[in-house]
Every structure is written in C-alpha cells, then in structure tokens.
Amino acid sequence: MNESNAISDETIVDTGLNNYHILSFLLVLLPATAIFGNVLVIVAVYKERTLKTVTNLLIVSLAVSDFLVALCVMSFAIYFELHNLIYCKSFQLNSFVWNLGPIFCNIYLAADVSCSTASILNLFAISLDRYIAISYPIKYAQYGTKRTRAHMFIAFVWGLSIAVGLPILLGVNAVDNTDVWSSIFNFLS
C-alpha cells in the first residue's frame, strides 16, 4: 500500500466546525465593537467639558440606544442564530427553535423594538437639529436648541420608544391560531 495516499482520521479537518468557529468569532465581534465604540462616545462626552453641547446630548442618547441594541438585542440574536445553526443542523430540522421560553421571547422582542425605535428617533432628532442649524443659522445661533428642550426631546424619544415596545411585554403580539384581524378587533373593543 502506498503510504503517501493514506489519510488518517486525525488529519481530516471538519470544515463545518471550523466555519462555525470563524462565524462565531465574527458575529461576536460585531456587538463587542458596537459596545466598545458607544461606551467611548458616552465617556468622552461625560469627561470632556467642551463636548457637553446640546447636539452632543442627542449623540449620547443615540450612543445609549445603540449600546442597548448591541448588548440586549444583538448578543441574544447571535446566541439564537448560532444555537439554531448547530441544533437544527444536528437534528436536520428545517425550522428554527426558540429555547428561552415565551416570557423571555417577549422581553427580547420588546427590547429589540424599543431600542431600535429609540435609535431611529435619536437619528431623526440629530438630523432635525442639524437641519435647523444649517437652514436657519442666525436664528439657531440666537435661539438654538436649548439644553432643556433637548432633554425634553430625549425624554420624548425614549418615552415613545418604550411605549412602542410595551404592548409586546403585555402580550398583545400573541395570536393563538386565530385570524389576525379578529385579534386586532378584539383588542380594540
């Protein structure tokens, strides 16, 4: 027998497992980078007195919402994806499995909706502030966005974001094998 063509079991590398480790590393790198970057923004504005402007208050609010998205949403989404990658492949399932229970499912969905909504609304607030500053520079220099107005707008952004996610925590999203429209009408009546 030719020894050069013989391959032992130890030399065979499971490329699926290696790909899984590479994918895991890359997926974990995303929220870790987001968390680190947003913490840097928050700390920089907190520590440096010259950065404590009204616009930067809005940017800190955006950094907080993005930090929460990375911590509460992306990290569990990665767990869910990687768990299902192994679980569904090993049992040859075609559907995904949520193994953290219905209560945590609602908490996860509410956090996802609330934090993502806060991020979008914070981007809107920053855009509106910059639009006014560019379109009406003299009025903005005279009146500008005052600190109390910025705090009120940030409170509105977070209040609306929590209000959007709250129905999920209350179970409004649960539909038990019924028609969606009848569920909506029953909820409204």
PDB file of C-alpha atoms in Angstrom:
ATOM      1  CA  MET A   1       0.000   0.000   0.000  1.00  0.00           C
ATOM      2  CA  ASN A   2       1.241   3.472  -0.851  1.00  0.00           C
ATOM      3  CA  GLU A   3       1.782   5.425   2.390  1.00  0.00           C
ATOM      4  CA  SER A   4       1.640   8.835   0.682  1.00  0.00           C
ATOM      5  CA  ASN A   5      -2.041   8.429  -0.243  1.00  0.00           C
ATOM      6  CA  ALA A   6      -3.188   7.200   3.162  1.00  0.00           C
ATOM      7  CA  ILE A   7      -5.146   9.720   5.211  1.00  0.00           C
ATOM      8  CA  SER A   8      -5.869   9.060   8.844  1.00  0.00           C
ATOM      9  CA  ASP A   9      -8.957  10.230  10.712  1.00  0.00           C
ATOM     10  CA  GLU A  10      -6.823  12.643  12.744  1.00  0.00           C
ATOM     11  CA  THR A  11      -5.738  14.598   9.667  1.00  0.00           C
ATOM     12  CA  ILE A  12      -9.260  15.172   8.414  1.00  0.00           C
ATOM     13  CA  VAL A  13     -10.384  18.626   9.441  1.00  0.00           C
ATOM     14  CA  ASP A  14     -14.064  19.221   9.943  1.00  0.00           C
ATOM     15  CA  THR A  15     -14.515  22.338   7.829  1.00  0.00           C
ATOM     16  CA  GLY A  16     -18.056  22.791   9.124  1.00  0.00           C
ATOM     17  CA  LEU A  17     -16.790  23.129  12.682  1.00  0.00           C
ATOM     18  CA  ASN A  18     -14.005  25.488  11.607  1.00  0.00           C
ATOM     19  CA  ASN A  19     -16.509  27.604   9.684  1.00  0.00           C
ATOM     20  CA  TYR A  20     -18.724  27.660  12.766  1.00  0.00           C
ATOM     21  CA  HIS A  21     -15.855  28.985  14.899  1.00  0.00           C
ATOM     22  CA  ILE A  22     -14.991  31.655  12.344  1.00  0.00           C
ATOM     23  CA  LEU A  23     -18.632  32.694  12.043  1.00  0.00           C
ATOM     24  CA  SER A  24     -18.979  32.770  15.836  1.00  0.00           C
ATOM     25  CA  PHE A  25     -15.920  34.987  16.182  1.00  0.00           C
ATOM     26  CA  LEU A  26     -17.108  37.412  13.508  1.00  0.00           C
ATOM     27  CA  LEU A  27     -20.620  37.593  14.931  1.00  0.00           C
ATOM     28  CA  VAL A  28     -19.358  38.210  18.474  1.00  0.00           C
ATOM     29  CA  LEU A  29     -17.013  40.878  17.151  1.00  0.00           C
ATOM     30  CA  LEU A  30     -19.948  42.986  15.880  1.00  0.00           C
ATOM     31  CA  PRO A  31     -21.705  43.728  19.189  1.00  0.00           C
ATOM     32  CA  ALA A  32     -18.372  43.889  21.039  1.00  0.00           C
ATOM     33  CA  THR A  33     -17.194  46.631  18.679  1.00  0.00           C
ATOM     34  CA  ALA A  34     -20.528  48.447  18.942  1.00  0.00           C
ATOM     35  CA  ILE A  35     -20.478  48.282  22.744  1.00  0.00           C
ATOM     36  CA  PHE A  36     -16.870  49.498  22.914  1.00  0.00           C
ATOM     37  CA  GLY A  37     -17.429  52.360  20.454  1.00  0.00           C
ATOM     38  CA  ASN A  38     -20.600  53.601  22.103  1.00  0.00           C
ATOM     39  CA  VAL A  39     -19.033  53.451  25.572  1.00  0.00           C
ATOM     40  CA  LEU A  40     -16.170  55.576  24.216  1.00  0.00           C
ATOM     41  CA  VAL A  41     -18.643  58.181  22.935  1.00  0.00           C
ATOM     42  CA  ILE A  42     -20.542  58.290  26.238  1.00  0.00           C
ATOM     43  CA  VAL A  43     -17.363  58.542  28.341  1.00  0.00           C
ATOM     44  CA  ALA A  44     -15.821  61.189  26.058  1.00  0.00           C
ATOM     45  CA  VAL A  45     -18.842  63.476  26.339  1.00  0.00           C
ATOM     46  CA  TYR A  46     -19.119  62.834  30.082  1.00  0.00           C
ATOM     47  CA  LYS A  47     -15.426  63.537  30.804  1.00  0.00           C
ATOM     48  CA  GLU A  48     -14.658  66.389  28.396  1.00  0.00           C
ATOM     49  CA  ARG A  49     -16.357  69.647  29.338  1.00  0.00           C
ATOM     50  CA  THR A  50     -16.093  71.148  25.842  1.00  0.00           C
ATOM     51  CA  LEU A  51     -18.077  68.238  24.392  1.00  0.00           C
ATOM     52  CA  LYS A  52     -21.116  68.908  26.569  1.00  0.00           C
ATOM     53  CA  THR A  53     -23.121  70.650  23.850  1.00  0.00           C
ATOM     54  CA  VAL A  54     -26.796  70.271  23.060  1.00  0.00           C
ATOM     55  CA  THR A  55     -26.050  68.354  19.859  1.00  0.00           C
ATOM     56  CA  ASN A  56     -23.762  66.004  21.753  1.00  0.00           C
ATOM     57  CA  LEU A  57     -26.561  65.330  24.254  1.00  0.00           C
ATOM     58  CA  LEU A  58     -28.535  63.952  21.334  1.00  0.00           C
ATOM     59  CA  ILE A  59     -25.489  61.975  20.187  1.00  0.00           C
ATOM     60  CA  VAL A  60     -25.094  60.499  23.689  1.00  0.00           C
ATOM     61  CA  SER A  61     -28.747  59.470  23.614  1.00  0.00           C
ATOM     62  CA  LEU A  62     -28.080  57.770  20.264  1.00  0.00           C
ATOM     63  CA  ALA A  63     -24.981  56.095  21.711  1.00  0.00           C
ATOM     64  CA  VAL A  64     -27.020  54.791  24.663  1.00  0.00           C
ATOM     65  CA  SER A  65     -29.688  53.359  22.355  1.00  0.00           C
ATOM     66  CA  ASP A  66     -27.072  51.749  20.102  1.00  0.00           C
ATOM     67  CA  PHE A  67     -25.255  50.395  23.174  1.00  0.00           C
ATOM     68  CA  LEU A  68     -28.513  48.786  24.333  1.00  0.00           C
ATOM     69  CA  VAL A  69     -29.159  47.364  20.860  1.00  0.00           C
ATOM     70  CA  ALA A  70     -25.711  45.763  20.871  1.00  0.00           C
ATOM     71  CA  LEU A  71     -25.984  44.497  24.448  1.00  0.00           C
ATOM     72  CA  CYS A  72     -29.621  43.396  24.686  1.00  0.00           C
ATOM     73  CA  VAL A  73     -30.561  42.632  21.095  1.00  0.00           C
ATOM     74  CA  MET A  74     -27.524  41.699  19.027  1.00  0.00           C
ATOM     75  CA  SER A  75     -25.974  39.444  21.664  1.00  0.00           C
ATOM     76  CA  PHE A  76     -29.126  37.338  22.047  1.00  0.00           C
ATOM     77  CA  ALA A  77     -29.693  37.335  18.286  1.00  0.00           C
ATOM     78  CA  ILE A  78     -26.212  35.882  17.867  1.00  0.00           C
ATOM     79  CA  TYR A  79     -26.906  33.242  20.516  1.00  0.00           C
ATOM     80  CA  PHE A  80     -30.175  32.387  18.753  1.00  0.00           C
ATOM     81  CA  GLU A  81     -28.526  32.132  15.324  1.00  0.00           C
ATOM     82  CA  LEU A  82     -25.564  30.058  16.493  1.00  0.00           C
ATOM     83  CA  HIS A  83     -27.733  27.776  18.631  1.00  0.00           C
ATOM     84  CA  ASN A  84     -30.056  27.112  15.718  1.00  0.00           C
ATOM     85  CA  LEU A  85     -27.141  26.613  13.356  1.00  0.00           C
ATOM     86  CA  ILE A  86     -25.946  23.699  15.480  1.00  0.00           C
ATOM     87  CA  TYR A  87     -29.300  22.435  16.795  1.00  0.00           C
ATOM     88  CA  CYS A  88     -31.238  22.479  13.520  1.00  0.00           C
ATOM     89  CA  LYS A  89     -28.336  21.028  11.568  1.00  0.00           C
ATOM     90  CA  SER A  90     -27.696  18.212  14.050  1.00  0.00           C
ATOM     91  CA  PHE A  91     -31.376  17.213  14.169  1.00  0.00           C
ATOM     92  CA  GLN A  92     -31.931  18.011  10.473  1.00  0.00           C
ATOM     93  CA  LEU A  93     -34.736  20.452  11.203  1.00  0.00           C
ATOM     94  CA  ASN A  94     -35.986  22.981   8.682  1.00  0.00           C
ATOM     95  CA  SER A  95     -37.359  25.427  11.237  1.00  0.00           C
ATOM     96  CA  PHE A  96     -35.770  27.456  13.996  1.00  0.00           C
ATOM     97  CA  VAL A  97     -36.217  26.721  17.680  1.00  0.00           C
ATOM     98  CA  TRP A  98     -36.565  29.313  20.457  1.00  0.00           C
ATOM     99  CA  ASN A  99     -35.413  27.624  23.648  1.00  0.00           C
ATOM    100  CA  LEU A 100     -35.528  30.547  26.096  1.00  0.00           C
ATOM    101  CA  GLY A 101     -39.254  30.453  26.842  1.00  0.00           C
ATOM    102  CA  PRO A 102     -42.182  32.701  25.897  1.00  0.00           C
ATOM    103  CA  ILE A 103     -41.599  35.318  28.614  1.00  0.00           C
ATOM    104  CA  PHE A 104     -38.015  35.969  27.585  1.00  0.00           C
ATOM    105  CA  CYS A 105     -39.148  35.959  23.958  1.00  0.00           C
ATOM    106  CA  ASN A 106     -41.466  38.884  24.725  1.00  0.00           C
ATOM    107  CA  ILE A 107     -38.745  40.665  26.723  1.00  0.00           C
ATOM    108  CA  TYR A 108     -36.290  40.203  23.855  1.00  0.00           C
ATOM    109  CA  LEU A 109     -38.785  41.433  21.242  1.00  0.00           C
ATOM    110  CA  ALA A 110     -39.789  44.429  23.380  1.00  0.00           C
ATOM    111  CA  ALA A 111     -36.124  45.355  23.891  1.00  0.00           C
ATOM    112  CA  ASP A 112     -35.484  44.974  20.167  1.00  0.00           C
ATOM    113  CA  VAL A 113     -38.435  47.165  19.196  1.00  0.00           C
ATOM    114  CA  SER A 114     -37.844  49.784  21.912  1.00  0.00           C
ATOM    115  CA  CYS A 115     -34.087  50.163  21.451  1.00  0.00           C
ATOM    116  CA  SER A 116     -34.272  50.147  17.657  1.00  0.00           C
ATOM    117  CA  THR A 117     -37.074  52.720  17.728  1.00  0.00           C
ATOM    118  CA  ALA A 118     -35.040  54.878  20.111  1.00  0.00           C
ATOM    119  CA  SER A 119     -32.056  54.649  17.785  1.00  0.00           C
ATOM    120  CA  ILE A 120     -34.131  55.702  14.775  1.00  0.00           C
ATOM    121  CA  LEU A 121     -35.831  58.551  16.649  1.00  0.00           C
ATOM    122  CA  ASN A 122     -32.481  59.769  18.005  1.00  0.00           C
ATOM    123  CA  LEU A 123     -31.150  59.882  14.443  1.00  0.00           C
ATOM    124  CA  PHE A 124     -34.233  61.894  13.497  1.00  0.00           C
ATOM    125  CA  ALA A 125     -33.639  64.316  16.399  1.00  0.00           C
ATOM    126  CA  ILE A 126     -29.998  64.833  15.428  1.00  0.00           C
ATOM    127  CA  SER A 127     -30.979  65.338  11.782  1.00  0.00           C
ATOM    128  CA  LEU A 128     -33.669  67.850  12.721  1.00  0.00           C
ATOM    129  CA  ASP A 129     -31.271  69.765  14.976  1.00  0.00           C
ATOM    130  CA  ARG A 130     -28.618  69.889  12.230  1.00  0.00           C
ATOM    131  CA  TYR A 131     -31.205  70.845   9.583  1.00  0.00           C
ATOM    132  CA  ILE A 132     -32.348  73.828  11.646  1.00  0.00           C
ATOM    133  CA  ALA A 133     -28.742  74.834  12.375  1.00  0.00           C
ATOM    134  CA  ILE A 134     -27.856  74.770   8.656  1.00  0.00           C
ATOM    135  CA  SER A 135     -31.092  76.183   7.214  1.00  0.00           C
ATOM    136  CA  TYR A 136     -31.537  78.954   9.780  1.00  0.00           C
ATOM    137  CA  PRO A 137     -28.050  79.679  11.138  1.00  0.00           C
ATOM    138  CA  ILE A 138     -28.798  83.130  12.560  1.00  0.00           C
ATOM    139  CA  LYS A 139     -31.970  82.049  14.351  1.00  0.00           C
ATOM    140  CA  TYR A 140     -30.237  78.895  15.553  1.00  0.00           C
ATOM    141  CA  ALA A 141     -27.344  80.955  16.937  1.00  0.00           C
ATOM    142  CA  GLN A 142     -29.813  83.234  18.742  1.00  0.00           C
ATOM    143  CA  TYR A 143     -32.258  80.650  19.990  1.00  0.00           C
ATOM    144  CA  GLY A 144     -30.740  77.293  19.145  1.00  0.00           C
ATOM    145  CA  THR A 145     -31.850  74.104  20.750  1.00  0.00           C
ATOM    146  CA  LYS A 146     -31.724  74.881  24.421  1.00  0.00           C
ATOM    147  CA  ARG A 147     -30.497  72.266  26.851  1.00  0.00           C
ATOM    148  CA  THR A 148     -33.937  71.858  28.483  1.00  0.00           C
ATOM    149  CA  ARG A 149     -35.540  71.473  25.063  1.00  0.00           C
ATOM    150  CA  ALA A 150     -33.000  68.801  24.166  1.00  0.00           C
ATOM    151  CA  HIS A 151     -33.693  66.987  27.445  1.00  0.00           C
ATOM    152  CA  MET A 152     -37.438  67.133  26.741  1.00  0.00           C
ATOM    153  CA  PHE A 153     -36.909  65.806  23.220  1.00  0.00           C
ATOM    154  CA  ILE A 154     -34.700  62.982  24.522  1.00  0.00           C
ATOM    155  CA  ALA A 155     -37.348  62.131  27.126  1.00  0.00           C
ATOM    156  CA  PHE A 156     -39.983  62.131  24.360  1.00  0.00           C
ATOM    157  CA  VAL A 157     -37.831  59.846  22.181  1.00  0.00           C
ATOM    158  CA  TRP A 158     -37.311  57.328  24.984  1.00  0.00           C
ATOM    159  CA  GLY A 159     -40.910  57.576  26.206  1.00  0.00           C
ATOM    160  CA  LEU A 160     -42.266  56.914  22.718  1.00  0.00           C
ATOM    161  CA  SER A 161     -39.792  54.070  22.188  1.00  0.00           C
ATOM    162  CA  ILE A 162     -40.827  52.387  25.432  1.00  0.00           C
ATOM    163  CA  ALA A 163     -44.499  52.944  24.586  1.00  0.00           C
ATOM    164  CA  VAL A 164     -43.980  51.224  21.221  1.00  0.00           C
ATOM    165  CA  GLY A 165     -42.332  48.193  22.862  1.00  0.00           C
ATOM    166  CA  LEU A 166     -44.658  47.982  25.872  1.00  0.00           C
ATOM    167  CA  PRO A 167     -47.552  46.174  24.123  1.00  0.00           C
ATOM    168  CA  ILE A 168     -45.192  43.290  23.362  1.00  0.00           C
ATOM    169  CA  LEU A 169     -44.427  42.914  27.072  1.00  0.00           C
ATOM    170  CA  LEU A 170     -48.167  42.890  27.748  1.00  0.00           C
ATOM    171  CA  GLY A 171     -48.664  40.020  25.292  1.00  0.00           C
ATOM    172  CA  VAL A 172     -50.582  41.928  22.628  1.00  0.00           C
ATOM    173  CA  ASN A 173     -48.428  40.259  19.967  1.00  0.00           C
ATOM    174  CA  ALA A 174     -49.556  36.745  20.971  1.00  0.00           C
ATOM    175  CA  VAL A 175     -52.002  35.292  18.458  1.00  0.00           C
ATOM    176  CA  ASP A 176     -53.249  31.774  19.233  1.00  0.00           C
ATOM    177  CA  ASN A 177     -54.187  30.175  15.912  1.00  0.00           C
ATOM    178  CA  THR A 178     -56.782  32.842  15.208  1.00  0.00           C
ATOM    179  CA  ASP A 179     -57.304  35.299  12.452  1.00  0.00           C
ATOM    180  CA  VAL A 180     -55.033  38.338  12.927  1.00  0.00           C
ATOM    181  CA  TRP A 181     -57.806  40.812  12.078  1.00  0.00           C
ATOM    182  CA  SER A 182     -60.205  39.335  14.622  1.00  0.00           C
ATOM    183  CA  SER A 183     -57.430  39.529  17.231  1.00  0.00           C
ATOM    184  CA  ILE A 184     -56.888  43.205  16.430  1.00  0.00           C
ATOM    185  CA  PHE A 185     -60.606  43.952  16.603  1.00  0.00           C
ATOM    186  CA  ASN A 186     -60.936  42.043  19.879  1.00  0.00           C
ATOM    187  CA  PHE A 187     -58.018  44.009  21.305  1.00  0.00           C
ATOM    188  CA  LEU A 188     -59.527  47.337  20.241  1.00  0.00           C
ATOM    189  CA  SER A 189     -63.005  46.555  21.561  1.00  0.00           C
TER     190      SER A 189
END
